[in-house]
Coordinates of N, CA and C and ligand atoms in Angstrom, one line a residue:
X1 N 35.5 13.1 4.8 CA 34.3 12.3 4.7 C 34.4 10.9 5.2
X2 N 33.4 10.5 5.9 CA 33.5 9.1 6.4 C 33.2 8.1 5.3
X3 N 34.0 7.0 5.3 CA 33.7 6.0 4.3 C 33.3 4.7 5.0
X4 N 32.1 4.3 4.6 CA 31.5 3.0 5.2 C 31.5 2.0 4.0
X5 N 31.7 0.7 4.4 CA 31.5 -0.3 3.4 C 30.1 -0.9 3.5
X6 N 29.4 -1.0 2.3 CA 28.0 -1.5 2.3 C 28.0 -3.0 2.0
X7 N 28.3 -3.7 3.1 CA 28.4 -5.2 2.9 C 28.5 -5.9 4.3
X8 N 27.9 -7.1 4.4 CA 28.1 -7.8 5.6 C 29.2 -8.9 5.5
X9 N 29.8 -8.9 4.3 CA 30.8 -10.0 4.0 C 32.1 -9.7 4.8
X10 N 32.5 -10.7 5.6 CA 33.6 -10.4 6.6 C 35.0 -10.2 5.8
X11 N 35.2 -11.0 4.8 CA 36.6 -10.9 4.1 C 36.8 -9.5 3.6
X12 N 35.9 -8.9 2.7 CA 36.2 -7.6 2.3 C 36.2 -6.5 3.4
X13 N 35.4 -6.8 4.4 CA 35.4 -5.8 5.6 C 36.8 -5.9 6.3
X14 N 37.3 -7.0 6.4 CA 38.6 -7.1 7.1 C 39.7 -6.5 6.3
X15 N 39.6 -6.7 4.9 CA 40.6 -6.1 4.0 C 40.5 -4.6 4.1
X16 N 39.2 -4.1 4.0 CA 39.0 -2.6 4.1 C 39.5 -2.0 5.4
X17 N 39.2 -2.8 6.5 CA 39.6 -2.3 7.9 C 41.1 -2.2 8.0
X18 N 41.8 -3.2 7.3 CA 43.3 -3.2 7.4 C 43.9 -2.0 6.7
X19 N 43.2 -1.3 5.8 CA 43.7 -0.1 5.2 C 43.7 1.1 6.1
X20 N 42.9 1.0 7.2 CA 42.7 2.2 8.1 C 41.9 3.3 7.5
X21 N 41.2 3.0 6.4 CA 40.4 4.0 5.7 C 38.9 3.8 5.8
X22 N 38.5 2.7 6.5 CA 37.1 2.4 6.6 C 36.6 2.8 8.0
X23 N 35.6 3.7 8.0 CA 35.1 4.2 9.2 C 33.8 3.5 9.8
X24 N 33.2 2.7 9.0 CA 32.0 2.0 9.5 C 31.4 1.1 8.4
X25 N 30.3 0.5 8.7 CA 29.7 -0.5 7.9 C 28.2 -0.3 7.8
X26 N 27.6 -0.6 6.6 CA 26.1 -0.6 6.5 C 25.7 -2.0 6.0
X27 N 24.5 -2.4 6.4 CA 24.0 -3.7 5.8 C 22.5 -3.4 5.5
X28 N 21.9 -4.2 4.8 CA 20.4 -4.2 4.6 C 19.9 -5.6 4.4
X29 N 18.6 -5.8 4.5 CA 18.1 -7.2 4.4 C 18.5 -7.9 3.2
X30 N 18.6 -7.2 2.0 CA 18.9 -7.9 0.8 C 20.4 -8.4 0.9
X31 N 21.3 -7.6 1.4 CA 22.7 -8.0 1.6 C 22.8 -9.1 2.5
X32 N 22.0 -9.1 3.6 CA 22.1 -10.2 4.6 C 21.6 -11.5 3.9
X33 N 20.5 -11.4 3.2 CA 20.0 -12.6 2.5 C 21.0 -13.2 1.5
X34 N 21.7 -12.3 0.8 CA 22.7 -12.7 -0.2 C 23.9 -13.4 0.5
X35 N 24.2 -12.9 1.8 CA 25.3 -13.5 2.5 C 25.0 -14.9 3.0
X36 N 23.7 -15.2 3.2 CA 23.3 -16.5 3.8 C 23.7 -16.6 5.2
X37 N 24.1 -15.5 5.9 CA 24.5 -15.6 7.3 C 23.4 -15.3 8.2
X38 N 23.5 -15.7 9.5 CA 22.6 -15.4 10.5 C 22.8 -13.9 10.8
X39 N 21.7 -13.1 10.8 CA 21.8 -11.6 10.9 C 22.5 -11.1 12.1
X40 N 22.0 -11.5 13.3 CA 22.5 -11.0 14.5 C 24.0 -11.5 14.8
X41 N 24.2 -12.7 14.3 CA 25.6 -13.3 14.5 C 26.6 -12.5 13.6
X42 N 26.2 -12.2 12.4 CA 27.1 -11.5 11.5 C 27.4 -10.0 12.0
X43 N 26.3 -9.4 12.5 CA 26.5 -8.0 13.0 C 27.5 -8.1 14.2
X44 N 27.3 -9.1 15.1 CA 28.2 -9.2 16.3 C 29.6 -9.4 15.8
X45 N 29.8 -10.3 14.8 CA 31.1 -10.6 14.3 C 31.8 -9.3 13.7
X46 N 31.0 -8.5 13.0 CA 31.5 -7.3 12.4 C 32.0 -6.3 13.5
X47 N 31.1 -6.2 14.5 CA 31.4 -5.3 15.6 C 32.7 -5.7 16.4
X48 N 33.1 -6.9 16.3 CA 34.3 -7.4 17.0 C 35.6 -6.6 16.4
X49 N 35.6 -6.2 15.1 CA 36.8 -5.6 14.6 C 36.5 -4.2 14.0
X50 N 35.2 -3.8 13.9 CA 34.9 -2.5 13.4 C 34.4 -1.7 14.6
X51 N 35.1 -0.6 15.0 CA 34.6 0.1 16.1 C 33.7 1.3 15.8
X52 N 33.6 1.7 14.5 CA 32.8 2.8 14.0 C 31.3 2.3 13.9
X53 N 30.4 3.2 13.4 CA 29.0 2.8 13.2 C 28.8 1.6 12.3
X54 N 28.0 0.7 12.8 CA 27.6 -0.5 12.0 C 26.1 -0.6 11.9
X55 N 25.5 -0.3 10.8 CA 24.1 -0.2 10.6 C 23.5 -1.6 10.4
X56 N 22.4 -1.8 11.2 CA 21.7 -3.1 11.2 C 20.2 -2.7 11.1
X57 N 19.5 -3.3 10.0 CA 18.2 -2.8 9.7 C 17.1 -3.7 10.3
X58 N 16.0 -3.0 10.8 CA 14.9 -3.7 11.4 C 14.1 -4.4 10.3
X59 N 13.3 -5.4 10.6 CA 12.5 -6.1 9.7 C 11.0 -5.8 9.8
X60 N 10.6 -5.3 11.0 CA 9.2 -5.0 11.3 C 8.8 -3.8 10.5
X61 N 7.5 -3.6 10.2 CA 7.1 -2.4 9.5 C 6.2 -1.5 10.3
X62 N 5.9 -2.0 11.6 CA 5.1 -1.1 12.5 C 6.0 -0.5 13.5
X63 N 5.7 0.7 14.0 CA 6.6 1.3 14.9 C 6.9 0.5 16.2
X64 N 5.9 0.0 16.9 CA 6.2 -0.8 18.1 C 7.2 -2.0 17.8
X65 N 6.9 -2.6 16.7 CA 7.8 -3.8 16.3 C 9.2 -3.3 16.0
X66 N 9.3 -2.2 15.3 CA 10.6 -1.6 15.0 C 11.4 -1.2 16.2
X67 N 10.7 -0.7 17.2 CA 11.3 -0.2 18.4 C 11.8 -1.4 19.2
X68 N 11.0 -2.5 19.3 CA 11.4 -3.7 20.0 C 12.7 -4.3 19.3
X69 N 12.6 -4.5 17.9 CA 13.7 -5.0 17.2 C 15.0 -4.1 17.3
X70 N 14.7 -2.8 17.3 CA 15.8 -1.8 17.4 C 16.6 -2.0 18.7
X71 N 15.9 -2.2 19.7 CA 16.5 -2.4 21.0 C 17.4 -3.7 21.1
X72 N 16.8 -4.7 20.4 CA 17.6 -6.0 20.4 C 18.9 -5.8 19.6
X73 N 18.7 -5.1 18.5 CA 19.9 -4.9 17.6 C 20.9 -4.0 18.3
X74 N 20.4 -3.0 19.0 CA 21.4 -2.0 19.7 C 22.1 -2.7 20.8
X75 N 21.5 -3.8 21.4 CA 22.1 -4.5 22.5 C 23.3 -5.3 22.0
X76 N 23.4 -5.6 20.7 CA 24.5 -6.5 20.2 C 25.9 -5.8 20.5
X77 N 26.0 -4.5 20.3 CA 27.2 -3.8 20.5 C 27.0 -2.3 20.6
X78 N 27.8 -1.6 21.3 CA 27.7 -0.2 21.5 C 27.6 0.6 20.2
X79 N 28.3 0.1 19.1 CA 28.4 0.9 17.9 C 27.4 0.5 16.9
X80 N 26.4 -0.3 17.3 CA 25.3 -0.7 16.3 C 24.4 0.5 16.1
X81 N 24.1 0.8 14.9 CA 23.2 1.9 14.5 C 21.9 1.2 13.9
X82 N 20.8 1.6 14.5 CA 19.5 0.9 14.1 C 19.0 1.6 12.8
X83 N 18.9 0.7 11.7 CA 18.5 1.3 10.4 C 17.0 1.1 10.3
X84 N 16.3 2.2 10.0 CA 14.8 2.2 9.9 C 14.4 2.8 8.6
X85 N 13.3 2.2 8.0 CA 12.8 2.7 6.7 C 12.1 4.1 6.9
X86 N 12.2 4.9 5.8 CA 11.6 6.2 5.9 C 10.1 6.1 5.6
X87 N 9.4 5.6 6.6 CA 7.9 5.6 6.6 C 7.5 6.3 7.8
X88 N 6.2 6.5 8.0 CA 5.8 7.3 9.2 C 6.1 6.4 10.4
X89 N 5.9 5.1 10.3 CA 6.3 4.2 11.4 C 7.8 4.2 11.7
X90 N 8.6 4.3 10.6 CA 10.0 4.4 10.8 C 10.4 5.7 11.5
X91 N 9.7 6.7 11.2 CA 10.0 8.0 11.8 C 9.6 8.0 13.3
X92 N 8.5 7.4 13.6 CA 8.0 7.3 15.0 C 9.0 6.5 15.8
X93 N 9.5 5.4 15.2 CA 10.5 4.5 15.8 C 11.8 5.3 16.0
X94 N 12.1 6.1 15.0 CA 13.4 6.8 15.1 C 13.3 7.8 16.3
X95 N 12.2 8.5 16.4 CA 12.0 9.4 17.5 C 12.1 8.7 18.8
X96 N 11.4 7.6 18.9 CA 11.4 6.8 20.2 C 12.8 6.3 20.6
X97 N 13.5 5.7 19.6 CA 14.8 5.2 19.9 C 15.8 6.3 20.2
X98 N 15.7 7.4 19.5 CA 16.6 8.5 19.7 C 16.4 9.0 21.2
X99 N 15.2 9.1 21.6 CA 14.9 9.5 23.0 C 15.6 8.6 24.0
X100 N 15.8 7.3 23.6 CA 16.5 6.4 24.5 C 18.0 6.3 24.3
X101 N 18.5 7.2 23.5 CA 19.9 7.3 23.3 C 20.5 6.3 22.3
X102 N 19.6 5.7 21.5 CA 20.1 4.7 20.5 C 20.3 5.4 19.1
X103 N 21.4 5.2 18.5 CA 21.7 5.8 17.2 C 20.9 5.2 16.1
X104 N 20.5 6.0 15.1 CA 19.6 5.5 14.1 C 20.1 6.0 12.7
X105 N 19.8 5.2 11.7 CA 20.1 5.5 10.3 C 18.8 5.3 9.5
X106 N 18.2 6.5 9.1 CA 16.9 6.4 8.4 C 17.2 6.2 6.9
X107 N 16.7 5.0 6.4 CA 17.1 4.6 5.0 C 15.9 4.7 4.0
X108 N 16.2 4.4 2.8 CA 15.3 4.4 1.7 C 14.7 5.9 1.5
X109 N 15.6 6.8 1.6 CA 15.3 8.2 1.4 C 15.4 8.6 0.0
X110 N 14.3 9.1 -0.6 CA 14.3 9.5 -2.0 C 13.9 11.0 -2.2
X111 N 13.6 11.7 -1.2 CA 13.3 13.1 -1.3 C 13.8 14.0 -0.2
X112 N 14.0 15.3 -0.5 CA 14.5 16.2 0.6 C 13.5 16.4 1.7
X113 N 12.2 16.3 1.3 CA 11.2 16.5 2.4 C 11.3 15.3 3.3
X114 N 11.5 14.1 2.8 CA 11.7 12.9 3.7 C 12.8 13.1 4.6
X115 N 13.9 13.7 4.1 CA 15.2 13.9 4.9 C 14.9 14.9 5.9
X116 N 14.1 15.9 5.7 CA 13.8 17.0 6.7 C 13.1 16.3 7.9
X117 N 12.1 15.4 7.5 CA 11.4 14.7 8.6 C 12.3 13.8 9.4
X118 N 13.2 13.1 8.8 CA 14.2 12.2 9.5 C 15.0 13.1 10.5
X119 N 15.5 14.2 10.0 CA 16.3 15.1 10.9 C 15.4 15.5 12.1
X120 N 14.2 15.9 11.8 CA 13.3 16.3 12.9 C 13.0 15.2 13.9
X121 N 13.0 13.9 13.4 CA 12.8 12.8 14.3 C 14.1 12.4 15.0
X122 N 15.2 13.1 14.7 CA 16.4 12.9 15.5 C 17.4 11.9 14.9
X123 N 17.2 11.5 13.7 CA 18.1 10.5 13.1 C 19.5 10.9 13.2
X124 N 20.4 9.9 13.5 CA 21.8 10.1 13.5 C 22.3 10.2 12.1
X125 N 21.8 9.4 11.2 CA 22.2 9.4 9.7 C 20.9 9.4 8.9
X126 N 21.0 10.0 7.7 CA 20.0 9.9 6.7 C 20.6 9.3 5.5
X127 N 20.0 8.2 4.9 CA 20.6 7.6 3.7 C 19.8 7.8 2.4
X128 N 20.2 8.9 1.7 CA 19.6 9.1 0.4 C 20.2 8.1 -0.6
X129 N 19.3 7.5 -1.4 CA 19.7 6.5 -2.4 C 20.0 7.1 -3.8
X130 N 21.3 7.4 -4.0 CA 21.6 8.1 -5.3 C 21.3 7.2 -6.5
X131 N 21.9 6.0 -6.5 CA 21.9 5.1 -7.7 C 20.5 4.8 -8.1
X132 N 19.6 4.5 -7.1 CA 18.3 4.1 -7.5 C 17.5 5.3 -8.1
X133 N 17.8 6.5 -7.7 CA 17.2 7.7 -8.4 C 17.7 7.8 -9.8
X134 N 19.0 7.7 -9.9 CA 19.6 7.8 -11.3 C 19.0 6.7 -12.2
X135 N 18.7 5.5 -11.6 CA 18.1 4.4 -12.4 C 16.8 4.8 -13.0
X136 N 16.1 5.8 -12.3 CA 14.8 6.2 -12.8 C 14.9 7.4 -13.7
X137 N 16.2 7.8 -14.0 CA 16.4 9.0 -14.9 C 16.3 10.3 -14.1
X138 N 16.3 10.2 -12.8 CA 16.4 11.4 -11.9 C 17.8 11.7 -11.5
X139 N 18.0 12.8 -10.9 CA 19.4 13.2 -10.5 C 19.6 12.9 -9.0
X140 N 20.2 11.8 -8.7 CA 20.4 11.4 -7.3 C 21.3 12.4 -6.6
X141 N 22.3 13.0 -7.3 CA 23.2 13.9 -6.6 C 22.5 15.2 -6.2
X142 N 21.5 15.6 -7.0 CA 20.8 16.8 -6.6 C 20.1 16.7 -5.2
X143 N 19.7 15.4 -4.9 CA 19.1 15.2 -3.6 C 20.1 15.4 -2.5
X144 N 21.4 15.0 -2.7 CA 22.4 15.2 -1.7 C 22.6 16.7 -1.5
X145 N 22.7 17.5 -2.6 CA 22.9 18.9 -2.5 C 21.7 19.5 -1.7
X146 N 20.5 19.1 -2.0 CA 19.3 19.7 -1.4 C 19.3 19.4 0.1
X147 N 19.6 18.2 0.5 CA 19.6 17.8 1.9 C 20.6 18.6 2.6
X148 N 21.8 18.7 2.0 CA 22.9 19.5 2.7 C 22.4 20.9 3.0
X149 N 21.8 21.5 2.0 CA 21.3 22.9 2.1 C 20.3 23.0 3.3
X150 N 19.3 22.1 3.3 CA 18.3 22.1 4.3 C 18.9 21.9 5.7
X151 N 19.7 20.9 5.8 CA 20.3 20.6 7.1 C 21.1 21.8 7.6
X152 N 21.9 22.4 6.7 CA 22.7 23.6 7.1 C 21.8 24.8 7.4
X153 N 20.7 25.0 6.7 CA 19.8 26.1 7.0 C 19.3 26.1 8.4
X154 N 19.1 24.9 9.0 CA 18.5 24.8 10.3 C 19.5 24.2 11.3
X155 N 20.7 23.9 10.9 CA 21.7 23.4 11.9 C 21.4 22.0 12.4
X156 N 20.7 21.2 11.5 CA 20.4 19.8 11.9 C 21.7 19.0 11.9
X157 N 21.9 18.2 12.9 CA 23.2 17.5 13.1 C 23.1 16.1 12.4
X158 N 22.0 15.7 11.9 CA 21.9 14.4 11.2 C 22.9 14.3 10.1
X159 N 23.7 13.2 10.1 CA 24.7 13.1 9.1 C 24.2 12.6 7.7
X160 N 24.6 13.2 6.6 CA 24.1 12.8 5.3 C 25.0 11.7 4.9
X161 N 24.4 10.5 4.7 CA 25.2 9.3 4.3 C 24.7 8.9 2.9
X162 N 25.5 9.3 1.9 CA 25.2 8.9 0.5 C 25.2 7.4 0.4
X163 N 24.1 6.9 -0.1 CA 24.0 5.4 -0.3 C 23.6 5.1 -1.7
X164 N 23.5 3.8 -2.0 CA 23.2 3.3 -3.3 C 24.2 3.9 -4.3
X165 N 25.5 3.8 -4.0 CA 26.6 4.4 -4.8 C 27.0 3.4 -5.8
X166 N 27.1 3.8 -7.0 CA 27.4 2.8 -8.1 C 28.8 3.1 -8.8
X167 N 29.5 4.2 -8.4 CA 30.8 4.5 -9.1 C 31.6 5.3 -8.2
X168 N 32.9 5.4 -8.6 CA 33.9 6.3 -7.9 C 33.4 7.7 -8.1
X169 N 32.8 8.0 -9.3 CA 32.4 9.4 -9.5 C 31.3 9.8 -8.6
X170 N 30.4 8.8 -8.2 CA 29.4 9.1 -7.2 C 30.0 9.5 -5.9
X171 N 31.1 8.9 -5.5 CA 31.8 9.2 -4.2 C 32.3 10.6 -4.3
X172 N 33.0 10.9 -5.4 CA 33.6 12.2 -5.6 C 32.5 13.3 -5.6
X173 N 31.4 13.1 -6.3 CA 30.3 14.1 -6.4 C 29.7 14.2 -5.0
X174 N 29.5 13.1 -4.2 CA 28.9 13.2 -2.9 C 29.8 14.1 -2.0
X175 N 31.1 13.9 -2.1 CA 32.1 14.7 -1.3 C 31.9 16.1 -1.7
X176 N 31.9 16.4 -3.0 CA 31.7 17.8 -3.4 C 30.4 18.4 -3.0
X177 N 29.4 17.6 -2.8 CA 28.1 18.1 -2.4 C 28.0 18.2 -0.9
X178 N 29.1 17.8 -0.2 CA 29.1 18.0 1.3 C 28.5 16.9 2.1
X179 N 28.3 15.7 1.4 CA 27.9 14.5 2.2 C 28.8 14.3 3.4
X180 N 28.3 13.9 4.5 CA 29.2 13.6 5.7 C 29.9 12.3 5.5
X181 N 29.2 11.4 4.8 CA 29.6 10.0 4.7 C 29.1 9.4 3.4
X182 N 29.8 8.3 3.0 CA 29.3 7.6 1.8 C 29.4 6.1 2.1
X183 N 28.4 5.3 1.8 CA 28.6 3.9 2.0 C 28.7 3.2 0.6
X184 N 29.7 2.4 0.5 CA 30.1 2.0 -0.9 C 30.3 0.5 -0.9
X185 N 30.0 -0.2 -2.0 CA 30.3 -1.6 -2.1 C 31.9 -1.7 -2.2
X186 N 32.4 -2.9 -1.7 CA 33.9 -3.1 -1.7 C 34.5 -2.8 -3.1
X187 N 33.8 -3.2 -4.1 CA 34.5 -3.0 -5.5 C 34.6 -1.5 -5.8
X188 N 33.7 -0.7 -5.3 CA 33.9 0.7 -5.6 C 35.0 1.3 -4.7
X189 N 35.2 0.7 -3.5 CA 36.3 1.2 -2.6 C 37.6 1.0 -3.4
X190 N 37.7 -0.2 -4.0 CA 38.9 -0.5 -4.8 C 39.1 0.5 -6.0
X191 N 38.0 0.8 -6.6 CA 38.0 1.8 -7.7 C 38.4 3.2 -7.3
X192 N 38.3 3.5 -6.0 CA 38.7 4.8 -5.5 C 40.2 5.0 -5.6
X193 N 40.9 4.0 -5.3 CA 42.4 4.2 -5.3 C 43.1 3.7 -6.6
X194 N 42.4 2.8 -7.3 CA 43.1 2.3 -8.5 C 43.1 3.3 -9.7
X195 N 44.2 3.4 -10.3 CA 44.3 4.3 -11.5 C 45.4 3.7 -12.4
X196 N 45.1 3.5 -13.7 CA 46.1 2.9 -14.6 C 47.3 3.8 -14.7
X197 N 47.2 5.1 -14.6 CA 48.4 5.9 -14.7 C 49.3 5.8 -13.4
X198 N 48.7 5.5 -12.3 CA 49.5 5.2 -11.1 C 50.3 3.9 -11.3
X199 N 49.6 2.9 -11.8 CA 50.3 1.6 -12.0 C 51.4 1.8 -13.0
X200 N 51.1 2.5 -14.1 CA 52.2 2.7 -15.2 C 53.3 3.5 -14.6
X201 N 53.0 4.6 -13.9 CA 54.0 5.4 -13.3 C 54.9 4.7 -12.4
X202 N 54.3 3.8 -11.5 CA 55.1 3.1 -10.6 C 56.0 2.0 -11.3
X203 N 55.4 1.4 -12.3 CA 56.3 0.4 -13.0 C 57.5 1.1 -13.6
X204 N 57.3 2.3 -14.2 CA 58.5 3.0 -14.7 C 59.5 3.4 -13.6
X205 N 59.0 3.9 -12.5 CA 59.9 4.3 -11.4 C 60.7 3.1 -10.9
X206 N 60.0 1.9 -10.8 CA 60.7 0.7 -10.3 C 61.8 0.3 -11.3
X207 N 61.5 0.4 -12.6 CA 62.5 0.0 -13.6 C 63.7 0.9 -13.5
X208 N 63.4 2.2 -13.4 CA 64.5 3.2 -13.4 C 65.3 3.1 -12.1
X209 N 64.6 2.8 -11.0 CA 65.3 2.7 -9.7 C 66.3 1.5 -9.8
X210 N 65.9 0.4 -10.4 CA 66.7 -0.8 -10.5 C 68.0 -0.4 -11.3
X211 N 67.9 0.5 -12.3 CA 69.1 0.9 -13.1 C 70.1 1.6 -12.2
X212 N 69.7 2.2 -11.1 CA 70.6 3.0 -10.3 C 71.5 2.0 -9.5
X213 N 71.0 0.8 -9.2 CA 71.7 -0.2 -8.5 C 71.8 0.2 -7.0
X214 N 71.0 1.2 -6.6 CA 71.1 1.6 -5.2 C 70.1 0.9 -4.3
X215 N 70.2 1.1 -3.0 CA 69.3 0.5 -2.0 C 69.1 1.5 -0.9
X216 N 67.9 1.8 -0.5 CA 67.6 2.8 0.5 C 68.0 2.2 1.9
X217 N 67.8 0.9 2.1 CA 68.2 0.4 3.5 C 69.6 -0.2 3.5
Ligands
LIG1 O1 22.4 -0.2 1.7 C1 21.6 0.7 1.0 C2 22.1 1.0 -0.4 O2 23.5 1.4 -0.4 C3 21.7 0.0 -1.4 O3 22.3 0.2 -2.7 O4 22.9 -0.6 -4.9 O5 21.0 -1.7 -3.7 O6 20.7 0.5 -4.6 P1 21.7 -0.4 -4.0

């Protein structure tokens, strides 16, 4: 499964990149606003060291505006993926940009029917929002399962990118449901590898190794 970091913050992205485990990046207007950075500048900076897909979201809400903005964003770097909202205009823009060979990520997906339309529009990625569905008392993970089934039924190549992830359990469940990718906040990335029993076990091994008085080198 591909792992993307859901942040425009350079420091955690560099730290994640250094692990060799991060395949790409996603951003959204709220995350850009929180960063206080210039949007196009920060996307260009990310693309200098991340060679995988980097999602950058349009701000327009009409298809012609989204197409224009999408082309500007796609010109920043070869690996920019244009993120479009799952509206009828977003789907029209997705279709048009796909025809021009531009990669797209259709976001704000909350139903399997929406995901079906995004695949028909040629989306490279569909972003179902798990956490926000869970917040409403619905089952976000069921959506991932449903989309996987539908895409497999028809051989759609649109990648399922589990988004709005709130826990390491969400990542595990997305992987079990067959999501192609998950985009996760940096703190959830850390939660994926941290385990108290790993820390305790390592502390014991170090102590016992010191007792041997040996050295491997
Ligand atoms: O970037 C899209 C998505 O991951 C947002 O997550 O936590 O704001 O629902 P969240």
